[in-house]
PDB file of C-alpha atoms and ligand atoms in Angstrom:
ATOM      1  CA  MET Z   1     113.958 100.614 105.673  1.00 64.00           C
ATOM      2  CA  GLY Z   2     117.294 102.071 106.736  1.00 71.00           C
ATOM      3  CA  LEU Z   3     119.080 105.369 107.067  1.00 74.00           C
ATOM      4  CA  TYR Z   4     119.222 105.804 103.277  1.00 73.00           C
ATOM      5  CA  SER Z   5     115.434 105.461 102.977  1.00 74.00           C
ATOM      6  CA  LEU Z   6     114.915 107.803 105.919  1.00 74.00           C
ATOM      7  CA  ILE Z   7     117.080 110.503 104.365  1.00 75.00           C
ATOM      8  CA  THR Z   8     115.842 110.152 100.803  1.00 76.00           C
ATOM      9  CA  GLY Z   9     112.214 109.341 101.631  1.00 76.00           C
ATOM     10  CA  ARG Z  10     112.488 106.316  99.302  1.00 81.00           C
ATOM     11  CA  ARG Z  11     109.337 104.238  99.572  1.00 89.00           C
ATOM     12  CA  GLY Z  12     109.442 100.711 101.008  1.00 91.00           C
ATOM     13  CA  PRO Z  13     107.440  97.555 100.210  1.00 94.00           C
ATOM     14  CA  SER Z  14     104.233  99.119 101.563  1.00 95.00           C
ATOM     15  CA  GLY Z  15     104.445 101.807  98.904  1.00 95.00           C
ATOM     16  CA  PHE Z  16     105.020 104.457 101.585  1.00 97.00           C
ATOM     17  CA  GLY Z  17     108.142 105.867 103.209  1.00 95.00           C
ATOM     18  CA  SER Z  18     109.530 108.375 105.679  1.00 93.00           C
ATOM     19  CA  ALA Z  19     108.266 111.363 103.700  1.00 94.00           C
ATOM     20  CA  THR Z  20     104.698 110.059 103.428  1.00 97.00           C
ATOM     21  CA  THR Z  21     102.125 112.010 105.428  1.00 98.00           C
ATOM     22  CA  ALA Z  22      99.185 110.741 107.477  1.00 98.00           C
ATOM     23  CA  GLU Z  23      96.769 112.139 104.899  1.00 98.00           C
ATOM     24  CA  GLU Z  24      98.541 110.270 102.087  1.00 98.00           C
ATOM     25  CA  VAL Z  25      98.523 106.863 103.814  1.00 98.00           C
ATOM     26  CA  THR Z  26      94.808 107.143 104.509  1.00 98.00           C
ATOM     27  CA  GLN Z  27      93.777 108.620 101.169  1.00 98.00           C
ATOM     28  CA  GLY Z  28      90.448 107.166 100.010  1.00 98.00           C
ATOM     29  CA  ILE Z  29      89.806 105.187 103.206  1.00 98.00           C
ATOM     30  CA  ASP Z  30      86.264 105.347 104.568  1.00 98.00           C
ATOM     31  CA  ALA Z  31      86.482 104.798 108.328  1.00 98.00           C
ATOM     32  CA  THR Z  32      83.059 106.096 109.300  1.00 98.00           C
ATOM     33  CA  HIS Z  33      82.255 102.793 111.047  1.00 96.00           C
ATOM     34  CA  LEU Z  34      85.159 103.095 113.485  1.00 97.00           C
ATOM     35  CA  THR Z  35      85.661 104.607 116.937  1.00 98.00           C
ATOM     36  CA  ALA Z  36      89.157 105.308 118.213  1.00 98.00           C
ATOM     37  CA  ILE Z  37      90.637 106.446 121.499  1.00 98.00           C
ATOM     38  CA  ILE Z  38      93.809 108.484 121.047  1.00 98.00           C
ATOM     39  CA  THR Z  39      95.769 109.280 124.184  1.00 98.00           C
ATOM     40  CA  GLY Z  40      97.638 112.563 124.165  1.00 96.00           C
ATOM     41  CA  GLY Z  41      95.588 113.663 121.198  1.00 93.00           C
ATOM     42  CA  ALA Z  42      95.719 117.320 122.203  1.00 93.00           C
ATOM     43  CA  GLY Z  43      99.118 118.042 120.713  1.00 93.00           C
ATOM     44  CA  GLY Z  44     101.988 116.890 118.508  1.00 96.00           C
ATOM     45  CA  ILE Z  45     101.690 113.579 116.661  1.00 97.00           C
ATOM     46  CA  GLY Z  46      98.505 112.628 118.555  1.00 98.00           C
ATOM     47  CA  MET Z  47      96.704 115.771 117.462  1.00 97.00           C
ATOM     48  CA  GLU Z  48      97.593 115.193 113.804  1.00 98.00           C
ATOM     49  CA  THR Z  49      96.542 111.553 114.133  1.00 98.00           C
ATOM     50  CA  ALA Z  50      93.194 112.701 115.570  1.00 98.00           C
ATOM     51  CA  ARG Z  51      92.728 115.275 112.807  1.00 98.00           C
ATOM     52  CA  VAL Z  52      93.427 112.851 109.965  1.00 98.00           C
ATOM     53  CA  MET Z  53      91.389 110.029 111.471  1.00 98.00           C
ATOM     54  CA  ALA Z  54      88.435 112.365 111.981  1.00 98.00           C
ATOM     55  CA  LYS Z  55      88.842 113.459 108.359  1.00 98.00           C
ATOM     56  CA  ARG Z  56      88.477 109.819 107.294  1.00 98.00           C
ATOM     57  CA  GLY Z  57      85.289 109.536 109.343  1.00 98.00           C
ATOM     58  CA  VAL Z  58      86.531 107.926 112.570  1.00 98.00           C
ATOM     59  CA  HIS Z  59      84.731 108.967 115.766  1.00 98.00           C
ATOM     60  CA  VAL Z  60      87.755 110.150 117.684  1.00 98.00           C
ATOM     61  CA  VAL Z  61      87.823 110.146 121.483  1.00 98.00           C
ATOM     62  CA  ILE Z  62      90.774 112.186 122.686  1.00 98.00           C
ATOM     63  CA  GLY Z  63      92.126 111.350 126.125  1.00 98.00           C
ATOM     64  CA  ALA Z  64      93.841 114.531 127.276  1.00 98.00           C
ATOM     65  CA  ARG Z  65      95.349 115.776 130.468  1.00 96.00           C
ATOM     66  CA  ASN Z  66      95.064 119.373 129.345  1.00 95.00           C
ATOM     67  CA  ILE Z  67      91.409 119.807 128.366  1.00 96.00           C
ATOM     68  CA  GLY Z  68      91.955 123.447 127.370  1.00 96.00           C
ATOM     69  CA  ALA Z  69      94.538 122.404 124.754  1.00 95.00           C
ATOM     70  CA  ALA Z  70      92.264 119.561 123.635  1.00 97.00           C
ATOM     71  CA  GLU Z  71      89.363 121.992 123.169  1.00 97.00           C
ATOM     72  CA  ASN Z  72      91.552 124.173 120.953  1.00 97.00           C
ATOM     73  CA  GLY Z  73      92.545 121.073 118.959  1.00 96.00           C
ATOM     74  CA  LYS Z  74      88.930 119.995 118.602  1.00 97.00           C
ATOM     75  CA  ALA Z  75      87.922 123.474 117.438  1.00 97.00           C
ATOM     76  CA  GLU Z  76      90.632 123.357 114.755  1.00 96.00           C
ATOM     77  CA  ILE Z  77      89.522 119.893 113.583  1.00 97.00           C
ATOM     78  CA  LEU Z  78      85.897 121.082 113.380  1.00 97.00           C
ATOM     79  CA  ARG Z  79      86.941 124.265 111.598  1.00 97.00           C
ATOM     80  CA  GLN Z  80      88.509 122.121 108.865  1.00 96.00           C
ATOM     81  CA  ASN Z  81      85.760 119.519 108.830  1.00 96.00           C
ATOM     82  CA  THR Z  82      82.345 120.346 110.216  1.00 96.00           C
ATOM     83  CA  ASN Z  83      81.283 116.677 110.074  1.00 95.00           C
ATOM     84  CA  ALA Z  84      84.138 115.504 112.317  1.00 98.00           C
ATOM     85  CA  ARG Z  85      83.145 113.486 115.366  1.00 98.00           C
ATOM     86  CA  VAL Z  86      85.469 114.374 118.239  1.00 98.00           C
ATOM     87  CA  THR Z  87      84.848 113.699 121.927  1.00 98.00           C
ATOM     88  CA  LEU Z  88      87.167 114.904 124.679  1.00 98.00           C
ATOM     89  CA  LEU Z  89      87.692 113.105 127.962  1.00 98.00           C
ATOM     90  CA  HIS Z  90      90.083 113.964 130.736  1.00 98.00           C
ATOM     91  CA  LEU Z  91      92.938 111.481 131.180  1.00 98.00           C
ATOM     92  CA  ASP Z  92      96.117 111.698 133.210  1.00 98.00           C
ATOM     93  CA  LEU Z  93      98.083 108.570 132.401  1.00 98.00           C
ATOM     94  CA  SER Z  94     100.398 109.050 135.356  1.00 97.00           C
ATOM     95  CA  SER Z  95      97.475 108.479 137.735  1.00 97.00           C
ATOM     96  CA  VAL Z  96      95.786 105.115 138.264  1.00 95.00           C
ATOM     97  CA  LYS Z  97      92.738 106.927 139.648  1.00 95.00           C
ATOM     98  CA  SER Z  98      92.451 109.156 136.567  1.00 97.00           C
ATOM     99  CA  ILE Z  99      92.793 106.187 134.192  1.00 97.00           C
ATOM    100  CA  ARG Z 100      89.949 104.391 135.967  1.00 95.00           C
ATOM    101  CA  ALA Z 101      87.801 107.528 135.813  1.00 97.00           C
ATOM    102  CA  PHE Z 102      88.556 107.879 132.084  1.00 98.00           C
ATOM    103  CA  VAL Z 103      87.471 104.292 131.441  1.00 97.00           C
ATOM    104  CA  ARG Z 104      84.241 104.895 133.389  1.00 97.00           C
ATOM    105  CA  ASP Z 105      83.603 108.081 131.403  1.00 98.00           C
ATOM    106  CA  PHE Z 106      84.256 106.265 128.149  1.00 98.00           C
ATOM    107  CA  HIS Z 107      81.904 103.415 129.053  1.00 98.00           C
ATOM    108  CA  ALA Z 108      79.218 105.979 129.897  1.00 98.00           C
ATOM    109  CA  LEU Z 109      79.308 107.087 126.241  1.00 98.00           C
ATOM    110  CA  HIS Z 110      78.185 103.588 125.151  1.00 98.00           C
ATOM    111  CA  LEU Z 111      80.478 103.657 122.153  1.00 98.00           C
ATOM    112  CA  PRO Z 112      82.220 100.706 120.513  1.00 97.00           C
ATOM    113  CA  LEU Z 113      86.015 100.701 120.571  1.00 98.00           C
ATOM    114  CA  ASN Z 114      87.745  99.612 117.380  1.00 97.00           C
ATOM    115  CA  LEU Z 115      91.082 101.356 117.839  1.00 98.00           C
ATOM    116  CA  LEU Z 116      93.122 102.225 120.903  1.00 98.00           C
ATOM    117  CA  ILE Z 117      96.055 104.438 120.028  1.00 98.00           C
ATOM    118  CA  ASN Z 118      98.451 104.662 122.946  1.00 98.00           C
ATOM    119  CA  ASN Z 119     100.269 107.771 121.844  1.00 98.00           C
ATOM    120  CA  ALA Z 120     100.790 110.025 124.885  1.00 98.00           C
ATOM    121  CA  GLY Z 121     104.228 110.205 126.358  1.00 96.00           C
ATOM    122  CA  VAL Z 122     106.870 112.251 128.108  1.00 95.00           C
ATOM    123  CA  MET Z 123     110.632 112.117 127.697  1.00 92.00           C
ATOM    124  CA  PHE Z 124     113.730 113.311 129.519  1.00 88.00           C
ATOM    125  CA  CYS Z 125     111.603 114.858 132.273  1.00 90.00           C
ATOM    126  CA  PRO Z 126     113.525 115.620 135.470  1.00 91.00           C
ATOM    127  CA  TYR Z 127     113.245 112.838 138.059  1.00 95.00           C
ATOM    128  CA  GLN Z 128     109.838 113.113 139.671  1.00 96.00           C
ATOM    129  CA  LEU Z 129     107.351 110.739 141.264  1.00 97.00           C
ATOM    130  CA  SER Z 130     103.753 110.491 140.084  1.00 97.00           C
ATOM    131  CA  GLU Z 131     100.887 110.830 142.568  1.00 96.00           C
ATOM    132  CA  ASP Z 132     101.097 107.020 142.854  1.00 96.00           C
ATOM    133  CA  GLU Z 133     104.801 107.347 143.707  1.00 96.00           C
ATOM    134  CA  ILE Z 134     106.048 105.811 140.491  1.00 97.00           C
ATOM    135  CA  GLU Z 135     108.790 107.465 138.429  1.00 97.00           C
ATOM    136  CA  LEU Z 136     106.855 109.843 136.162  1.00 97.00           C
ATOM    137  CA  GLN Z 137     108.073 108.736 132.728  1.00 97.00           C
ATOM    138  CA  PHE Z 138     107.570 105.039 133.503  1.00 98.00           C
ATOM    139  CA  ALA Z 139     104.181 105.784 135.120  1.00 98.00           C
ATOM    140  CA  THR Z 140     102.971 107.730 132.063  1.00 98.00           C
ATOM    141  CA  ASN Z 141     104.457 105.899 129.114  1.00 98.00           C
ATOM    142  CA  HIS Z 142     104.286 102.305 130.300  1.00 98.00           C
ATOM    143  CA  ILE Z 143     102.197 101.722 133.428  1.00 97.00           C
ATOM    144  CA  GLY Z 144      99.445 104.147 132.385  1.00 98.00           C
ATOM    145  CA  HIS Z 145      98.973 102.607 128.960  1.00 98.00           C
ATOM    146  CA  PHE Z 146      99.329  99.082 130.346  1.00 97.00           C
ATOM    147  CA  LEU Z 147      96.441  99.663 132.743  1.00 96.00           C
ATOM    148  CA  LEU Z 148      94.344 101.578 130.223  1.00 97.00           C
ATOM    149  CA  THR Z 149      94.693  98.822 127.623  1.00 97.00           C
ATOM    150  CA  ASN Z 150      93.785  96.084 130.062  1.00 95.00           C
ATOM    151  CA  LEU Z 151      90.761  97.987 131.337  1.00 95.00           C
ATOM    152  CA  LEU Z 152      89.509  98.521 127.763  1.00 97.00           C
ATOM    153  CA  LEU Z 153      90.260  95.062 126.437  1.00 94.00           C
ATOM    154  CA  ASP Z 154      86.785  93.609 127.055  1.00 94.00           C
ATOM    155  CA  THR Z 155      85.161  96.550 125.280  1.00 96.00           C
ATOM    156  CA  MET Z 156      87.437  95.980 122.301  1.00 96.00           C
ATOM    157  CA  LYS Z 157      86.671  92.248 122.282  1.00 94.00           C
ATOM    158  CA  THR Z 158      82.935  92.968 122.376  1.00 94.00           C
ATOM    159  CA  THR Z 159      83.306  95.443 119.517  1.00 95.00           C
ATOM    160  CA  ALA Z 160      85.286  92.930 117.444  1.00 92.00           C
ATOM    161  CA  LYS Z 161      82.621  90.262 118.061  1.00 90.00           C
ATOM    162  CA  THR Z 162      79.624  92.454 117.348  1.00 89.00           C
ATOM    163  CA  SER Z 163      81.126  94.007 114.249  1.00 84.00           C
ATOM    164  CA  GLY Z 164      81.512  90.478 112.878  1.00 73.00           C
ATOM    165  CA  GLU Z 165      85.167  90.735 111.954  1.00 79.00           C
ATOM    166  CA  GLU Z 166      85.478  87.026 111.662  1.00 61.00           C
ATOM    167  CA  GLY Z 167      88.851  85.613 112.614  1.00 64.00           C
ATOM    168  CA  VAL Z 168      90.346  89.057 112.961  1.00 62.00           C
ATOM    169  CA  ASN Z 169      89.589  89.794 116.597  1.00 79.00           C
ATOM    170  CA  ILE Z 170      92.115  92.070 118.219  1.00 92.00           C
ATOM    171  CA  THR Z 171      95.424  92.960 116.663  1.00 95.00           C
ATOM    172  CA  VAL Z 172      98.255  94.771 118.441  1.00 97.00           C
ATOM    173  CA  ASN Z 173     101.146  96.539 116.780  1.00 98.00           C
ATOM    174  CA  SER Z 174     103.692  99.151 117.773  1.00 98.00           C
ATOM    175  CA  VAL Z 175     105.199 101.988 115.820  1.00 98.00           C
ATOM    176  CA  HIS Z 176     108.146 104.342 115.849  1.00 97.00           C
ATOM    177  CA  PRO Z 177     107.044 107.703 114.429  1.00 97.00           C
ATOM    178  CA  GLY Z 178     110.539 108.929 113.555  1.00 94.00           C
ATOM    179  CA  LEU Z 179     112.245 112.061 114.855  1.00 92.00           C
ATOM    180  CA  ILE Z 180     109.881 115.023 115.048  1.00 92.00           C
ATOM    181  CA  LEU Z 181     110.549 118.245 116.916  1.00 87.00           C
ATOM    182  CA  THR Z 182     107.496 118.449 119.198  1.00 85.00           C
ATOM    183  CA  ASN Z 183     106.883 119.343 122.843  1.00 85.00           C
ATOM    184  CA  LEU Z 184     108.276 115.940 123.688  1.00 87.00           C
ATOM    185  CA  PHE Z 185     111.682 117.605 123.722  1.00 83.00           C
ATOM    186  CA  GLN Z 186     110.586 120.455 126.002  1.00 83.00           C
ATOM    187  CA  HIS Z 187     113.141 119.419 128.627  1.00 83.00           C
ATOM    188  CA  THR Z 188     115.963 119.350 126.077  1.00 82.00           C
ATOM    189  CA  ALA Z 189     114.708 121.944 123.602  1.00 78.00           C
ATOM    190  CA  LEU Z 190     117.978 123.835 123.155  1.00 80.00           C
ATOM    191  CA  LEU Z 191     120.052 120.707 122.726  1.00 82.00           C
ATOM    192  CA  MET Z 192     117.549 119.304 120.219  1.00 79.00           C
ATOM    193  CA  ARG Z 193     117.495 122.483 118.121  1.00 79.00           C
ATOM    194  CA  PHE Z 194     121.274 122.360 118.060  1.00 80.00           C
ATOM    195  CA  LEU Z 195     121.278 118.676 117.050  1.00 81.00           C
ATOM    196  CA  LYS Z 196     118.596 119.256 114.437  1.00 77.00           C
ATOM    197  CA  PHE Z 197     120.762 121.915 112.838  1.00 79.00           C
ATOM    198  CA  PHE Z 198     123.436 119.273 112.162  1.00 79.00           C
ATOM    199  CA  SER Z 199     121.087 116.409 111.356  1.00 81.00           C
ATOM    200  CA  PHE Z 200     118.159 118.157 109.639  1.00 79.00           C
ATOM    201  CA  TYR Z 201     117.895 115.347 107.062  1.00 81.00           C
ATOM    202  CA  LEU Z 202     116.913 112.854 109.791  1.00 86.00           C
ATOM    203  CA  TRP Z 203     113.892 114.836 111.010  1.00 88.00           C
ATOM    204  CA  LYS Z 204     110.296 114.667 109.912  1.00 94.00           C
ATOM    205  CA  ASN Z 205     107.468 117.147 110.211  1.00 95.00           C
ATOM    206  CA  ILE Z 206     104.339 116.319 112.249  1.00 97.00           C
ATOM    207  CA  PRO Z 207     102.156 115.145 109.304  1.00 98.00           C
ATOM    208  CA  GLN Z 208     104.952 112.704 108.388  1.00 97.00           C
ATOM    209  CA  GLY Z 209     105.327 111.749 112.056  1.00 97.00           C
ATOM    210  CA  ALA Z 210     101.663 110.741 112.295  1.00 98.00           C
ATOM    211  CA  ALA Z 211     101.786 108.663 109.111  1.00 98.00           C
ATOM    212  CA  THR Z 212     102.963 105.352 110.555  1.00 98.00           C
ATOM    213  CA  THR Z 213     100.304 105.403 113.300  1.00 98.00           C
ATOM    214  CA  CYS Z 214      97.549 106.179 110.781  1.00 98.00           C
ATOM    215  CA  TYR Z 215      98.883 103.577 108.348  1.00 98.00           C
ATOM    216  CA  VAL Z 216      98.885 100.814 110.956  1.00 98.00           C
ATOM    217  CA  ALA Z 217      95.491 101.845 112.341  1.00 98.00           C
ATOM    218  CA  LEU Z 218      93.564 102.244 109.095  1.00 98.00           C
ATOM    219  CA  HIS Z 219      95.261 100.743 106.072  1.00 98.00           C
ATOM    220  CA  PRO Z 220      93.287  97.744 104.727  1.00 96.00           C
ATOM    221  CA  THR Z 221      96.447  95.752 103.879  1.00 97.00           C
ATOM    222  CA  LEU Z 222      97.159  95.459 107.614  1.00 96.00           C
ATOM    223  CA  LYS Z 223      93.879  93.797 108.532  1.00 92.00           C
ATOM    224  CA  GLY Z 224      94.715  90.811 110.738  1.00 92.00           C
ATOM    225  CA  VAL Z 225      98.406  91.739 111.055  1.00 96.00           C
ATOM    226  CA  THR Z 226      99.481  91.553 114.708  1.00 96.00           C
ATOM    227  CA  GLY Z 227     102.563  91.579 116.915  1.00 96.00           C
ATOM    228  CA  LYS Z 228     104.585  93.645 114.468  1.00 98.00           C
ATOM    229  CA  TYR Z 229     106.663  96.794 114.673  1.00 98.00           C
ATOM    230  CA  PHE Z 230     106.524  99.573 112.088  1.00 98.00           C
ATOM    231  CA  ALA Z 231     108.635 102.588 111.205  1.00 97.00           C
ATOM    232  CA  ASP Z 232     108.292 104.895 108.207  1.00 96.00           C
ATOM    233  CA  CYS Z 233     105.062 103.030 107.310  1.00 97.00           C
ATOM    234  CA  ASN Z 234     106.849  99.716 106.809  1.00 97.00           C
ATOM    235  CA  GLU Z 235     107.364  96.674 108.993  1.00 98.00           C
ATOM    236  CA  VAL Z 236     110.784  96.555 110.638  1.00 97.00           C
ATOM    237  CA  THR Z 237     112.485  94.166 113.046  1.00 97.00           C
ATOM    238  CA  PRO Z 238     112.367  95.339 116.663  1.00 96.00           C
ATOM    239  CA  SER Z 239     115.504  95.341 118.831  1.00 96.00           C
ATOM    240  CA  LYS Z 240     116.744  92.153 120.482  1.00 97.00           C
ATOM    241  CA  LEU Z 241     115.535  93.417 123.865  1.00 97.00           C
ATOM    242  CA  ALA Z 242     112.045  94.006 122.508  1.00 96.00           C
ATOM    243  CA  ARG Z 243     111.962  90.420 121.247  1.00 96.00           C
ATOM    244  CA  ASP Z 244     112.996  88.920 124.601  1.00 98.00           C
ATOM    245  CA  GLU Z 245     109.875  87.056 125.744  1.00 97.00           C
ATOM    246  CA  THR Z 246     111.227  86.285 129.211  1.00 98.00           C
ATOM    247  CA  LEU Z 247     111.883  89.958 129.776  1.00 98.00           C
ATOM    248  CA  ALA Z 248     108.430  90.821 128.423  1.00 97.00           C
ATOM    249  CA  GLN Z 249     106.793  88.405 130.863  1.00 97.00           C
ATOM    250  CA  LYS Z 250     108.842  89.890 133.727  1.00 97.00           C
ATOM    251  CA  LEU Z 251     107.711  93.388 132.775  1.00 97.00           C
ATOM    252  CA  TRP Z 252     104.096  92.215 132.545  1.00 96.00           C
ATOM    253  CA  ASP Z 253     104.226  90.591 136.004  1.00 95.00           C
ATOM    254  CA  PHE Z 254     105.971  93.600 137.510  1.00 96.00           C
ATOM    255  CA  SER Z 255     103.378  95.955 135.995  1.00 96.00           C
ATOM    256  CA  VAL Z 256     100.453  93.947 137.398  1.00 94.00           C
ATOM    257  CA  LYS Z 257     102.104  93.880 140.833  1.00 94.00           C
ATOM    258  CA  LEU Z 258     102.801  97.596 140.815  1.00 94.00           C
ATOM    259  CA  ILE Z 259      99.258  98.529 139.755  1.00 93.00           C
ATOM    260  CA  ASN Z 260      97.787  96.183 142.329  1.00 92.00           C
ATOM    261  CA  SER Z 261      99.855  97.737 145.085  1.00 90.00           C
ATOM    262  CA  VAL Z 262      98.790 101.264 144.065  1.00 89.00           C
ATOM    263  CA  SER Z 263      95.138 100.225 143.776  1.00 81.00           C
ATOM    264  CA  LYS Z 264      95.185  98.506 147.161  1.00 77.00           C
ATOM    265  CA  LYS Z 265      96.773 101.503 148.839  1.00 73.00           C
ATOM    266  CA  ASN Z 266      94.171 103.842 147.332  1.00 71.00           C
ATOM    267  CA  TYR Z 267      91.243 101.445 147.829  1.00 62.00           C
ATOM    268  CA  LEU Z 268      90.682 101.317 144.081  1.00 62.00           C
ATOM    269  CA  GLY Z 269      89.892  97.623 144.029  1.00 60.00           C
ATOM    270  CA  PHE Z 270      92.024  96.556 141.070  1.00 58.00           C
ATOM    271  CA  GLU Z 271      91.232  92.971 140.169  1.00 58.00           C
ATOM    272  CA  ASP Z 272      94.284  90.894 139.467  1.00 52.00           C
ATOM    273  CA  THR Z 273      92.839  89.198 136.420  1.00 49.00           C
ATOM    274  CA  ILE Z 274      95.058  90.507 133.640  1.00 48.00           C
TER     275      ILE Z 274
HETATM  276  N1  NAP F   1     108.665 113.325 118.578  1.00 56.78           N
HETATM  277  C1  NAP F   1     109.507 112.332 118.410  1.00 56.78           C
HETATM  278  O1  NAP F   1     110.591 112.519 117.828  1.00 56.78           O
HETATM  279  C2  NAP F   1     109.184 110.953 118.912  1.00 56.78           C
HETATM  280  C3  NAP F   1     110.114 109.932 118.707  1.00 56.78           C
HETATM  281  C4  NAP F   1     109.826 108.648 119.167  1.00 56.78           C
HETATM  282  C5  NAP F   1     108.632 108.424 119.835  1.00 56.78           C
HETATM  283  N2  NAP F   1     107.760 109.431 120.019  1.00 56.78           N
HETATM  284  C6  NAP F   1     106.516 109.133 120.760  1.00 56.78           C
HETATM  285  O2  NAP F   1     105.385 109.680 120.104  1.00 56.78           O
HETATM  286  C7  NAP F   1     104.371 109.984 121.073  1.00 56.78           C
HETATM  287  C8  NAP F   1     103.840 111.391 120.818  1.00 56.78           C
HETATM  288  O3  NAP F   1     104.888 112.297 121.062  1.00 56.78           O
HETATM  289  P1  NAP F   1     104.928 113.759 120.460  1.00 56.78           P
HETATM  290  O4  NAP F   1     106.232 113.898 119.765  1.00 56.78           O
HETATM  291  O5  NAP F   1     103.684 114.090 119.753  1.00 56.78           O
HETATM  292  O6  NAP F   1     105.052 114.599 121.821  1.00 56.78           O
HETATM  293  P2  NAP F   1     104.153 115.780 122.422  1.00 56.78           P
HETATM  294  O7  NAP F   1     103.875 116.815 121.393  1.00 56.78           O
HETATM  295  O8  NAP F   1     104.842 116.188 123.659  1.00 56.78           O
HETATM  296  O9  NAP F   1     102.788 115.047 122.736  1.00 56.78           O
HETATM  297  C9  NAP F   1     102.669 114.152 123.806  1.00 56.78           C
HETATM  298  C10 NAP F   1     101.233 114.145 124.260  1.00 56.78           C
HETATM  299  O10 NAP F   1     101.166 113.291 125.412  1.00 56.78           O
HETATM  300  C11 NAP F   1     100.433 113.962 126.399  1.00 56.78           C
HETATM  301  N3  NAP F   1     100.773 113.552 127.764  1.00 56.78           N
HETATM  302  C12 NAP F   1     101.950 113.670 128.408  1.00 56.78           C
HETATM  303  N4  NAP F   1     101.830 113.209 129.668  1.00 56.78           N
HETATM  304  C13 NAP F   1     100.548 112.805 129.817  1.00 56.78           C
HETATM  305  C14 NAP F   1      99.804 112.238 130.867  1.00 56.78           C
HETATM  306  N5  NAP F   1     100.354 112.016 132.084  1.00 56.78           N
HETATM  307  N6  NAP F   1      98.505 111.937 130.668  1.00 56.78           N
HETATM  308  C15 NAP F   1      97.922 112.171 129.477  1.00 56.78           C
HETATM  309  N7  NAP F   1      98.566 112.700 128.420  1.00 56.78           N
HETATM  310  C16 NAP F   1      99.863 113.019 128.606  1.00 56.78           C
HETATM  311  C17 NAP F   1     100.776 115.441 126.218  1.00 56.78           C
HETATM  312  O11 NAP F   1      99.806 116.207 126.859  1.00 56.78           O
HETATM  313  P3  NAP F   1     100.166 117.610 127.569  1.00 56.78           P
HETATM  314  O12 NAP F   1      99.906 118.625 126.510  1.00 56.78           O
HETATM  315  O13 NAP F   1      99.213 117.684 128.698  1.00 56.78           O
HETATM  316  O14 NAP F   1     101.599 117.541 128.007  1.00 56.78           O
HETATM  317  C18 NAP F   1     100.733 115.524 124.687  1.00 56.78           C
HETATM  318  O15 NAP F   1      99.426 115.709 124.226  1.00 56.78           O
HETATM  319  C19 NAP F   1     105.019 109.825 122.450  1.00 56.78           C
HETATM  320  O16 NAP F   1     104.633 108.590 123.003  1.00 56.78           O
HETATM  321  C20 NAP F   1     106.503 109.801 122.138  1.00 56.78           C
HETATM  322  O17 NAP F   1     107.258 109.044 123.056  1.00 56.78           O
HETATM  323  C21 NAP F   1     107.984 110.691 119.565  1.00 56.78           C
END
């Protein structure tokens, strides 16, 4: 899948392409047996992902920092589909304390966890430290999701075991949604509008932006597929840096160290077992 496919919307080997929407990739899928956490599901791509997944029957748990916005999103999902199962929990991914509280709140619901969609993110925000004194973008996008995933891993393993998905266990994939003008660009809104004017053919709308996430999460052809990277609903090769295992291990070790130091300082008792 290259620039030509992106511009023309030509479909790739999966049968889908850059112009495919989240509803199209999940057409006919019955996901009523699944529970998913979607971080940042109160707006943008996450909100559309939540809406479409709920439409396919998934019990969607939205982790949102802005509960007011999440309530509006939930109301809209329920307006379109009265049977939708949507639960809202507060989550600030830039705060170790908030992530731990979210995980406790989720466990209190006694739900299985089939899908964890690490979607929330910020970009180009002015330099700022999180409450844990970590640079805000790194704290939110990487450290927050790193901790959240590790804290939820046992629940996901238990779900995989009890749902009898033999040999499948847990799969992990990453996606690039494409270029979509959302709040993500709030710190560079003018520049982005200007750029979009000259490169309108490279941009997607939000339903197209949520397609790759929904495809990877729900499409039956991806059962058991792990460690892959997807864009425009097709597998693509990640960058050289992303394939550097030594660098990945360094980042893992650094992340554990950083979280441990924050947890120790705040008496949060993080166990160094990940
Ligand atoms: N749009 C693109 O062109 C593009 C391109 C490549 C990758 N992506 C990725 O796609 C994902 C979704 O982006 P989007 O375009 O949908 O942007 P968006 O509309 O700005 O949505 C981002 C979501 O993340 C939430 N969030 C931000 N900081 C958070 C925190 N500390 N704790 C919890 N939630 C937080 C936001 O909540 P608030 O409402 O509280 O801010 C919002 O719901 C991001 O990871 C982004 O990096 C997007």
